[in-house]
Short mmCIF file of C-alpha atoms and ligand atoms in Angstrom, two decimals:
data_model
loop_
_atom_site.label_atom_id
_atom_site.label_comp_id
_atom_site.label_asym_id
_atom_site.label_seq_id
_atom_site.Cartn_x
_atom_site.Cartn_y
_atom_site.Cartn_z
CA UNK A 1 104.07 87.70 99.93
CA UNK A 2 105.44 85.71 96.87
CA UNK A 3 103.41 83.33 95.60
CA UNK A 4 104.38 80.98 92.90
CA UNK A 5 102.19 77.99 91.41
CA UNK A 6 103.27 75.38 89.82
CA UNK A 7 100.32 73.58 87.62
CA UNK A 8 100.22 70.27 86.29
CA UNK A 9 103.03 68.55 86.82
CA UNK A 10 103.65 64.20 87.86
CA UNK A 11 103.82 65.49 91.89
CA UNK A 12 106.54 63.06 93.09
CA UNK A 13 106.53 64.35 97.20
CA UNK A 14 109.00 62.26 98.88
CA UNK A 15 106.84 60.80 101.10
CA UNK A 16 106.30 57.36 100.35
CA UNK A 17 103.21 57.11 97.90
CA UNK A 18 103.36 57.35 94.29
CA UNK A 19 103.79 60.25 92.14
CA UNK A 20 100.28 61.98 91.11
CA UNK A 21 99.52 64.76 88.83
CA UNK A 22 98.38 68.02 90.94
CA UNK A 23 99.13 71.75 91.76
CA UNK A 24 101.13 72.77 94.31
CA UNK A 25 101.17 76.78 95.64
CA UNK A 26 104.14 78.10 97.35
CA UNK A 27 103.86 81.39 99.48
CA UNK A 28 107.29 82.89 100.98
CA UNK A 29 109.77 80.11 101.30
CA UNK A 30 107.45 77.27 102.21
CA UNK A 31 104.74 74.99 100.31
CA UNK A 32 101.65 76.42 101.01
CA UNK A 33 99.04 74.32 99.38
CA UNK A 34 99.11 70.74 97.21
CA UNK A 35 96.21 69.72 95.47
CA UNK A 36 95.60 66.11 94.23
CA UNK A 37 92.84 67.76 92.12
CA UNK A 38 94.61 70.07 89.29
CA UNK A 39 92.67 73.27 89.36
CA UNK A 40 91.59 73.42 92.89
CA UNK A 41 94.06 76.31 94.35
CA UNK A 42 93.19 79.56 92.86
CA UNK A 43 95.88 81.25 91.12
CA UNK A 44 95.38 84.48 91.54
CA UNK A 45 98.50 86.89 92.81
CA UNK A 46 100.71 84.10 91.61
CA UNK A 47 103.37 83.72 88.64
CA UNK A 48 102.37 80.14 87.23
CA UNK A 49 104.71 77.62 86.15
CA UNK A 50 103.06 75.36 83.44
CA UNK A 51 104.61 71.47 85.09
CA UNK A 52 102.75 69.83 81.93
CA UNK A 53 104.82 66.61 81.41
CA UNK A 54 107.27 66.90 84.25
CA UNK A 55 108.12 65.82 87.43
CA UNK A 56 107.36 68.22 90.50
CA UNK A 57 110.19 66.52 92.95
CA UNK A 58 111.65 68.26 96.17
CA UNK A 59 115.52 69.39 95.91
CA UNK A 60 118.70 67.18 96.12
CA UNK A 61 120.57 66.93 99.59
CA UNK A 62 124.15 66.01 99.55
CA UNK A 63 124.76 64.70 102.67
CA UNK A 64 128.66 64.60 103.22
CA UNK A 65 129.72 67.61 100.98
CA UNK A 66 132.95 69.07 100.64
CA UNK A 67 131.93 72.63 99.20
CA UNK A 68 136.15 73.43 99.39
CA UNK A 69 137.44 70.67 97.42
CA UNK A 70 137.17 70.53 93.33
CA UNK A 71 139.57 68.39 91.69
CA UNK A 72 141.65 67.00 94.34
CA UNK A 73 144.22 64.72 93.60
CA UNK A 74 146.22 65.17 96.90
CA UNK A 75 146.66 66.68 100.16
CA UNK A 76 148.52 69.50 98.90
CA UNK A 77 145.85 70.77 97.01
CA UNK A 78 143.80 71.09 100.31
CA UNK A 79 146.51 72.85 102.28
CA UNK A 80 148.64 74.67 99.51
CA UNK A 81 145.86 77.02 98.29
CA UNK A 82 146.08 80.63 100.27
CA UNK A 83 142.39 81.14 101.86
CA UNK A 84 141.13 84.09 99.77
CA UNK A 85 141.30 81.83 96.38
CA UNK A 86 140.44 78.92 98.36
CA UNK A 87 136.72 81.10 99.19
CA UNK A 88 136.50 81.76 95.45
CA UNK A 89 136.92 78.37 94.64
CA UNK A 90 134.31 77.38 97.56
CA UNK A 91 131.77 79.86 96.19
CA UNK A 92 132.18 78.10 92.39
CA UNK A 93 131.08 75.29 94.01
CA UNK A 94 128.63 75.51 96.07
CA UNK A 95 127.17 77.34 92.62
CA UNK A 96 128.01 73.92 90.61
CA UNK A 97 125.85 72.00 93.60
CA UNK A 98 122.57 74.13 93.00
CA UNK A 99 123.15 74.30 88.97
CA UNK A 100 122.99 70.20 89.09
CA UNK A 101 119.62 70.57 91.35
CA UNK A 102 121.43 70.45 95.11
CA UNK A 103 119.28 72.53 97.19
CA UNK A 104 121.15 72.04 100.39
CA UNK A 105 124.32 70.68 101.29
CA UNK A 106 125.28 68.80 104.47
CA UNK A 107 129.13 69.78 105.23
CA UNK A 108 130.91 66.94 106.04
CA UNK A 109 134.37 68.73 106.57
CA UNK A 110 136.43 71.74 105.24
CA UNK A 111 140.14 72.09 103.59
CA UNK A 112 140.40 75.49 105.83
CA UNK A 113 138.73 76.71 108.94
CA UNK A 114 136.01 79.13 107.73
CA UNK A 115 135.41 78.47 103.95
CA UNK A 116 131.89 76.84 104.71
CA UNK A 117 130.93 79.24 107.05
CA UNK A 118 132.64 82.46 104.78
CA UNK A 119 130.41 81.09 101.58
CA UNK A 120 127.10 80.12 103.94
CA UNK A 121 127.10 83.40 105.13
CA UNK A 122 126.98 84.75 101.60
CA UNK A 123 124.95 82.36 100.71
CA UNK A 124 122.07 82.94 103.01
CA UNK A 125 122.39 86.83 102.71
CA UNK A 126 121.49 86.42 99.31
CA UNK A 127 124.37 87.54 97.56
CA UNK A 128 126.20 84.15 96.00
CA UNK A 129 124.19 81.07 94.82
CA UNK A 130 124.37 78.53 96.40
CA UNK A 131 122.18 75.43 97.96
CA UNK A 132 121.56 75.67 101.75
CA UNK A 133 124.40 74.99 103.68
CA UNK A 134 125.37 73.68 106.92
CA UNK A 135 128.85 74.50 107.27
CA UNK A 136 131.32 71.88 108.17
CA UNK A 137 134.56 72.21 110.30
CA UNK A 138 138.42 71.39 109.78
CA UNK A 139 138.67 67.53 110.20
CA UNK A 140 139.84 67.24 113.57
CA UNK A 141 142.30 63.97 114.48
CA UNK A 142 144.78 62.71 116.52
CA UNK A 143 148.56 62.62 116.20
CA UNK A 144 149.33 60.28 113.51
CA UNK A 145 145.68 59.43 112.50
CA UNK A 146 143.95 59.89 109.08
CA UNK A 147 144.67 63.98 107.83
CA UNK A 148 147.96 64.05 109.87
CA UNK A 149 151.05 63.80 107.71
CA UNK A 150 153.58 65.48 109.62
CA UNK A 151 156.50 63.40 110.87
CA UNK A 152 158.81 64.57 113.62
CA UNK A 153 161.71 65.60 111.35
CA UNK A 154 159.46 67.10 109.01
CA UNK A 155 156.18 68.85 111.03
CA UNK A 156 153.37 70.06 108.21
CA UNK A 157 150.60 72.49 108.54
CA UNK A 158 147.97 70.17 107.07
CA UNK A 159 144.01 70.65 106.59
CA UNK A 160 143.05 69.05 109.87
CA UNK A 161 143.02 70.49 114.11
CA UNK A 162 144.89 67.95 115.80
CA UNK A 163 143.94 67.41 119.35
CA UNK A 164 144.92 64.80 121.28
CA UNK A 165 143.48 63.63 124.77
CA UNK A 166 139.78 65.06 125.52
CA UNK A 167 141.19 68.34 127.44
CA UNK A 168 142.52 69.74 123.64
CA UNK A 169 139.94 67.96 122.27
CA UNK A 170 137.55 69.80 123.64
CA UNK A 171 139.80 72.98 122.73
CA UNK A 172 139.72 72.24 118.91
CA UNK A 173 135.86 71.66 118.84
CA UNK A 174 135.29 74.97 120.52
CA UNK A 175 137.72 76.97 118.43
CA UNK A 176 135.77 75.25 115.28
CA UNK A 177 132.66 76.70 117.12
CA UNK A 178 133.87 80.22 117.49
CA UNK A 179 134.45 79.96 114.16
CA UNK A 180 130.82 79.44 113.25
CA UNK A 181 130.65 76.03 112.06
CA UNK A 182 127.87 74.18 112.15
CA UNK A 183 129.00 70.33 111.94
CA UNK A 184 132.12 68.98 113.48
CA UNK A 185 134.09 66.44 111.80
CA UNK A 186 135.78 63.72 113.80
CA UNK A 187 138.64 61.38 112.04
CA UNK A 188 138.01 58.55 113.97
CA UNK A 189 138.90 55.68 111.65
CA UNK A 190 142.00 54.96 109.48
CA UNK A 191 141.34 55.43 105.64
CA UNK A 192 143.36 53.34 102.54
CA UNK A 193 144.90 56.47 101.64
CA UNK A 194 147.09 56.60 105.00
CA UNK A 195 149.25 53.47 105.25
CA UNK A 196 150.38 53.63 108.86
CA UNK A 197 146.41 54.19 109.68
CA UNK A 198 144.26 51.79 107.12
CA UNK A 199 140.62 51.39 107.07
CA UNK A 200 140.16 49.26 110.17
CA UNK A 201 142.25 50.86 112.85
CA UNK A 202 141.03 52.91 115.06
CA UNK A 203 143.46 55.95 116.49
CA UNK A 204 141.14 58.21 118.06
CA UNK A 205 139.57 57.50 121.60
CA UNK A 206 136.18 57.05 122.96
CA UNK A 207 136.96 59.92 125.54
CA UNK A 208 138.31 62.18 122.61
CA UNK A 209 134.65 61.34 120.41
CA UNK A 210 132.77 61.73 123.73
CA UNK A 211 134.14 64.97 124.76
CA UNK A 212 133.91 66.08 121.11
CA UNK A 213 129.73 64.95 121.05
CA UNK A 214 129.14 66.88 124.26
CA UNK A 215 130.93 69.79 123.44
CA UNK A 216 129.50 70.54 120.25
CA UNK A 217 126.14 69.69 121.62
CA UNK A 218 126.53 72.67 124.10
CA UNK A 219 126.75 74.70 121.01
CA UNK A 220 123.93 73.22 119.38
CA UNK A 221 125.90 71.77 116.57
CA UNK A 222 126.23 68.64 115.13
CA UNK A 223 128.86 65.67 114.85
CA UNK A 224 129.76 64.01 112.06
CA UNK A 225 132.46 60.52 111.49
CA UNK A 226 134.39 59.44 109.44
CA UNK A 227 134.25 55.79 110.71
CA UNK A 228 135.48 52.78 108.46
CA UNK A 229 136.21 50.61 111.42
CA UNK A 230 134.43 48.39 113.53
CA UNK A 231 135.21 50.10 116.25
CA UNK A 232 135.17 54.06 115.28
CA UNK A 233 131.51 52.62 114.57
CA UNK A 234 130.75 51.35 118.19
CA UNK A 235 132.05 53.92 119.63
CA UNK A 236 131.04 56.56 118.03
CA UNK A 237 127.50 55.48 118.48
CA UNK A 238 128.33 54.71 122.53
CA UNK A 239 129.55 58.86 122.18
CA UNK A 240 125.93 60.34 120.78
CA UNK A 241 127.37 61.07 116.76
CA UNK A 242 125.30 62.63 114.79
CA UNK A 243 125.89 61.48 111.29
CA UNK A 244 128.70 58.90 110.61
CA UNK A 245 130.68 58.27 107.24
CA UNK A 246 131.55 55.29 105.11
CA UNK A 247 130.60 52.54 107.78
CA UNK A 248 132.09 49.56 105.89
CA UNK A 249 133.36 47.25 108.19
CA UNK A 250 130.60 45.91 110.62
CA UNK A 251 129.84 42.56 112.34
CA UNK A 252 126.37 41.37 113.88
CA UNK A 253 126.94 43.20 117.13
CA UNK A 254 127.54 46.84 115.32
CA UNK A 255 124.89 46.27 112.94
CA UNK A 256 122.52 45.85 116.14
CA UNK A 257 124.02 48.74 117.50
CA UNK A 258 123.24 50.99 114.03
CA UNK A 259 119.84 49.95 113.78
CA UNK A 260 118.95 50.59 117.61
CA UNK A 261 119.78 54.03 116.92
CA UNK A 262 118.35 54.33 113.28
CA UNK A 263 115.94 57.45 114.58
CA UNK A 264 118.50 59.47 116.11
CA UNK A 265 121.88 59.20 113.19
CA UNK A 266 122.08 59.79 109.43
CA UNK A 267 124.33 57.40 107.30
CA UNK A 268 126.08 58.13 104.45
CA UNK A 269 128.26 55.11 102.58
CA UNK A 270 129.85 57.73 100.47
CA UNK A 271 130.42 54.54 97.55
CA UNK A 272 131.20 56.98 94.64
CA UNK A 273 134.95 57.81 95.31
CA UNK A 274 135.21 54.06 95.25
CA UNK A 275 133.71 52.64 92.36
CA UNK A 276 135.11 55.37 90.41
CA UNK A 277 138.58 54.66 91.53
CA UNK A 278 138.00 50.53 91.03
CA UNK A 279 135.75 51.19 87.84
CA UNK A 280 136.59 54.10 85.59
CA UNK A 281 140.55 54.23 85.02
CA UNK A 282 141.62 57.90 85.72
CA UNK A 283 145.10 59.99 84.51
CA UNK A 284 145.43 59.85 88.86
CA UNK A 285 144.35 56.42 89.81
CA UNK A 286 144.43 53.16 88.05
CA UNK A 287 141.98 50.40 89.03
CA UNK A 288 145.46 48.49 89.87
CA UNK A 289 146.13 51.13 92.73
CA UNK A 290 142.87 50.69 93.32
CA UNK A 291 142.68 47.43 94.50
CA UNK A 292 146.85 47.48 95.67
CA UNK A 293 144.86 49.91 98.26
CA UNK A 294 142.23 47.58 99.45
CA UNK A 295 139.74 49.27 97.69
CA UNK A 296 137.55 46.64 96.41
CA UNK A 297 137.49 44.64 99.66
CA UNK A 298 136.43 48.16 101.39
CA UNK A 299 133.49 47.77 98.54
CA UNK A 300 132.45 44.33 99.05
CA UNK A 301 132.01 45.21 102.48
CA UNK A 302 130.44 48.45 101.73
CA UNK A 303 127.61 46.28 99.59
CA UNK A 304 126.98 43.94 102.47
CA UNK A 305 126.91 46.44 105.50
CA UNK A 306 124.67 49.09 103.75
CA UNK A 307 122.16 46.58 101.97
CA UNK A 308 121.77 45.46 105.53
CA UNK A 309 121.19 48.64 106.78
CA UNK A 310 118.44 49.59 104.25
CA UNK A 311 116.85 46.56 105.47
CA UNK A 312 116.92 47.95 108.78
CA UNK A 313 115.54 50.86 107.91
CA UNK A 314 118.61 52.98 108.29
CA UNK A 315 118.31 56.60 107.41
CA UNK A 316 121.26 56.99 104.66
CA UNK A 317 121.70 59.78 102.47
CA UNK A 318 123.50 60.15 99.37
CA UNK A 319 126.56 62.20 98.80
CA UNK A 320 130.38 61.75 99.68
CA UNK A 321 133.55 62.50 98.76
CA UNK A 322 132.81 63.95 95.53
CA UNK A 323 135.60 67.02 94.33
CA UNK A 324 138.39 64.74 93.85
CA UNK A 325 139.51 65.09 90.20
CA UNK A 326 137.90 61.28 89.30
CA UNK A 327 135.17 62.28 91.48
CA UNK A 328 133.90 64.96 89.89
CA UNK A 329 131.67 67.84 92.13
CA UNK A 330 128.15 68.18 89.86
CA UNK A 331 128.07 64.86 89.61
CA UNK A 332 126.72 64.16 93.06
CA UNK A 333 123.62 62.71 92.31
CA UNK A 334 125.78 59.47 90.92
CA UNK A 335 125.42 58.64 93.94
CA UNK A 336 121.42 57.66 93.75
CA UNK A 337 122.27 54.77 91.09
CA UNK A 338 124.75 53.75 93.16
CA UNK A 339 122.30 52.78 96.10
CA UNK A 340 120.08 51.21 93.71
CA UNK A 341 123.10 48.96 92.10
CA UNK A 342 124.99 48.28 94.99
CA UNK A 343 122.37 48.29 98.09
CA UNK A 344 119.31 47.03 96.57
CA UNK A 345 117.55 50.37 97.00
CA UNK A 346 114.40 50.36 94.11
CA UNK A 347 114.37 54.10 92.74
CA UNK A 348 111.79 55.72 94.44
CA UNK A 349 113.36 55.05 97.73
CA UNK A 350 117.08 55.90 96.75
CA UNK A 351 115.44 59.31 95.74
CA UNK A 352 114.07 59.23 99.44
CA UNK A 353 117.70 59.20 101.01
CA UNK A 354 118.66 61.77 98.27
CA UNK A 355 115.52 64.11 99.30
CA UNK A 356 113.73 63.12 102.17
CA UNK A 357 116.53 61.77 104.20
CA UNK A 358 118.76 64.47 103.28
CA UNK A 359 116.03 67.19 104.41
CA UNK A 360 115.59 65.37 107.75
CA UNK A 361 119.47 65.31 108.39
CA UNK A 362 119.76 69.12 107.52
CA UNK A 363 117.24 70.21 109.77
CA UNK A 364 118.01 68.07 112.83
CA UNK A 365 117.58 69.75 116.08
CA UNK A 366 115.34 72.45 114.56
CA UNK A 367 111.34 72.66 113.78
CA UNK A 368 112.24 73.42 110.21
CA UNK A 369 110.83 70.87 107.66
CA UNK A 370 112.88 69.88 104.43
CA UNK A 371 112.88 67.48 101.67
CA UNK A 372 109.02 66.19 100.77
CA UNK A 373 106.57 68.86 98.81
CA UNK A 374 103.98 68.88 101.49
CA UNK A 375 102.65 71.62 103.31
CA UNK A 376 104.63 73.63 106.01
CA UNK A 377 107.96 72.19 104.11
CA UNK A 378 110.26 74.86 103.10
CA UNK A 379 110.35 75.48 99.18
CA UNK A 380 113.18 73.63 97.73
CA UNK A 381 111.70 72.09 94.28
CA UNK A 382 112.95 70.81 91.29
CA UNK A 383 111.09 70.48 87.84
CA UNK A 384 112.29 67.46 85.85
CA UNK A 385 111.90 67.56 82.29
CA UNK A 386 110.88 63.35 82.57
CA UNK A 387 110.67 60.94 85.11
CA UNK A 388 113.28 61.02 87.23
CA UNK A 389 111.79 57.34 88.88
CA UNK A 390 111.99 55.45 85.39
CA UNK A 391 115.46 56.80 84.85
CA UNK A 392 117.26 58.33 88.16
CA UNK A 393 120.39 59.35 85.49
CA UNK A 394 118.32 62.22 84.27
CA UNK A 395 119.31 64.05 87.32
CA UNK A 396 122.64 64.04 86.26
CA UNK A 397 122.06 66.21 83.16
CA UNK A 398 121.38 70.00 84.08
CA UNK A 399 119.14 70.62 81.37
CA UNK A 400 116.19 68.66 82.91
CA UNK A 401 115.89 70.50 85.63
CA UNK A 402 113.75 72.92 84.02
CA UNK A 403 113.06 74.89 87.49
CA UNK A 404 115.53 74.85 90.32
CA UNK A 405 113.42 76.66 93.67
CA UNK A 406 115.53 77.39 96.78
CA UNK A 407 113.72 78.84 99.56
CA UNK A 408 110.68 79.49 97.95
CA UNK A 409 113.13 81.62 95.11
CA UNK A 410 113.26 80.54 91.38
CA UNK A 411 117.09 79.99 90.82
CA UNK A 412 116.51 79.02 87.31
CA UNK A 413 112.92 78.41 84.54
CA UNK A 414 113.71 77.30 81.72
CA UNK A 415 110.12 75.46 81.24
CA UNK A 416 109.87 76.84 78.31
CA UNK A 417 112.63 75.51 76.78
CA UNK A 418 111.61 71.92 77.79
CA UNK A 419 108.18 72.40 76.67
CA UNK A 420 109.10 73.12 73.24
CA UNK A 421 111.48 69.37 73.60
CA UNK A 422 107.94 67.82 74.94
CA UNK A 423 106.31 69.72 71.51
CA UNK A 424 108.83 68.31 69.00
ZN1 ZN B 501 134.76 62.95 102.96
#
């Protein structure tokens, strides 16, 4: 079997205590062996990876990923693509996710039905590169909610199922099953970007969410929300959702409600679309727009809901929204900084939701284990040329990550390019 070992490097394991300096042996796809005691695991059989000065951390998890969108500035670049470029452009970037360190990526929803599932598949058989992928579904709404643009003079193929009443409903969520996804994505919510459906309306019914939940549980998959709304929130908790989306709005009653199931969902705030749209003027949107749109209230209330629900020990994970041309995809891990400056999260445990978290949420429902370096867990690793703790923007910059492992594979080494920065 392949055997690698890495020897001593700062081991940073996800798991709650501070980083220490060990070796750590990995043997197929999964970490075999860490030692707190450099020296201790024989080496013999192995290829070695001198860690000297770095940090040993497991990989980055984006939790709501859109593997088909890159540079979006509308709709039409979603729909207007034809599906064979629109797989090309998928594979480039699930690539750009595992270049910038993204071992796995948590599909929150696709811009056609089987672009996830066509670029997994590759994925997995070895034959693109790519992080580990749980492929996400069209976003499925309702007539006239968020992703549904057609009007009755005017009907438009857009990049969403629409089903309407639980009986087609439970229709759409099968055909997205057939079609080998693994997450379903529910519009439940309005969103800014729809005017006749803003943030805090609520289109889609309990009955629709619940027959959604149940049906995609009978395939084993998962459920994920797009819920900016009080209510999307309530209900889709009162439905059994997996993994719910932006969660900005809440009052005491909802925030109750989140925490009581804290063990069972993920939650992802998905702030960088946001700030980058109030923050950092772009050629497509102006911090005017911005806030025209409601964006910075959605943001206030983003900061007070999700610093609550670290507090109560919500599982979030980072990620969301990024591939829109001012959102850039590759610069995912943004994201970690952003829980630290706007929730309150210290570093070490915003690189928990971007690591352990994320593992947790990709392997939910399975015996797999994901995102700490400890033994049993599967072998996704990154090698940080520094400390990504002191400074969580070194993730951002590719050439840190001196070794990117997926599965127990080396993706990249350049260790000894970093060694000779550590030498000079
Ligand atoms: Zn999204």
């Amino acid at each position: 079997m392949n055997k690698t070992m890495i020897v001593g490097a700062r081991i940073w394991d996800a798991g709650g205590s501070a980083a220490f300096d060990g070796d750590v042996l990995i043997e197929g796809n999964r970490v075999r062996a860490v030692s707190r005691v450099p020296g201790q695991i024989g080496q013999s059989g192995s290829q070695v990876i001198d860690g000297k000065g770095m940090t040993l951390m497991p990989g980055l998890v984006e939790g709501h990923a859109h593997l088909s969108f890159e540079g979006v500035t509308a709709t039409e670049d979603l729909i207007a693509p034809p599906p064979e470029e629109h797989t090309l452009l998928t594979a480039r970037v699930a690539k750009v996710l595992l270049d910038h360190g993204f071992t796995s990526a948590y599909g929150a929803s696709a811009a056609k039905a089987r672009l996830d599932v066509a670029v997994r598949n590759e994925v997995d058989a070895g034959r693109l590169p790519g992080p580990r992928i749980r492929a996400a579904s069209l976003e499925i709404t309702v007539t006239g909610g968020l992703g549904d643009e057609s009007k009755t003079h005017n009907p438009r193929v857009g990049a969403s199922l629409i089903a309407d009443g639980p009986e087609e409903m439970r229709k759409a969520v099968r055909l997205s099953c057939r079609d080998g996804c693994d997450n379903i994505k529910l519009d439940v919510s309005g969103d800014p970007f729809y005017p006749s459906t803003p943030a805090h309306s609520t289109p889609m019914s309990f009955e629709e969410i619940r027959m959604a939940v149940d049906t995609a549980h009978s395939f084993g998959r998962k459920v994920n929300a797009h819920t900016r709304s009080i209510e999307s929130i309530q209900n889709c908790l009162r439905a059994g959702v997996d993994v719910l989306y932006h969660c900005e709005y809440t009052d005491e009653k909802t925030l109750d409600m989140l925490e009581e199931a804290r063990d069972r969902i993920f939650v992802a705030p998905t702030v960088s679309l946001f700030h980058t749209m109030l923050h950092e003027a772009s050629p497509w949107v102006t911090p005017e727009t911005a806030r025209a749109m409601g964006i910075d209230r959605l943001l206030d209330a983003s900061r007070k809901t999700h610093t609550e629900l670290r507090k109560r020990g919500i599982r979030h994970v980072i990620g969301g929204d990024f591939g829109f041309a001012w959102s850039k995809q590759g610069t995912n891990a943004r994201d970690i900084g952003f829980f630290i400056d706007y929730y309150g999260y210290s570093p070490a445990d915003a690189l928990r939701c971007a690591t352990r978290n994320g593992g947790l949420q990709m392997t939910m429902g399975s015996t797999e284990k994901l995102g700490e370096i400890k033994e049993g867990f599967l072998a996704d690793l990154l090698l940080v040329d520094g400390d990504p703790i002191a400074d969580v923007s070194i993730l951002l910059n590719p050439d840190r990550l001196a070794v990117i492992m997926k599965d127990g594979q080396i993706y990249k080494n350049t260790t000894a390019v970093a060694q000779r920065r550590a030498a000079a």
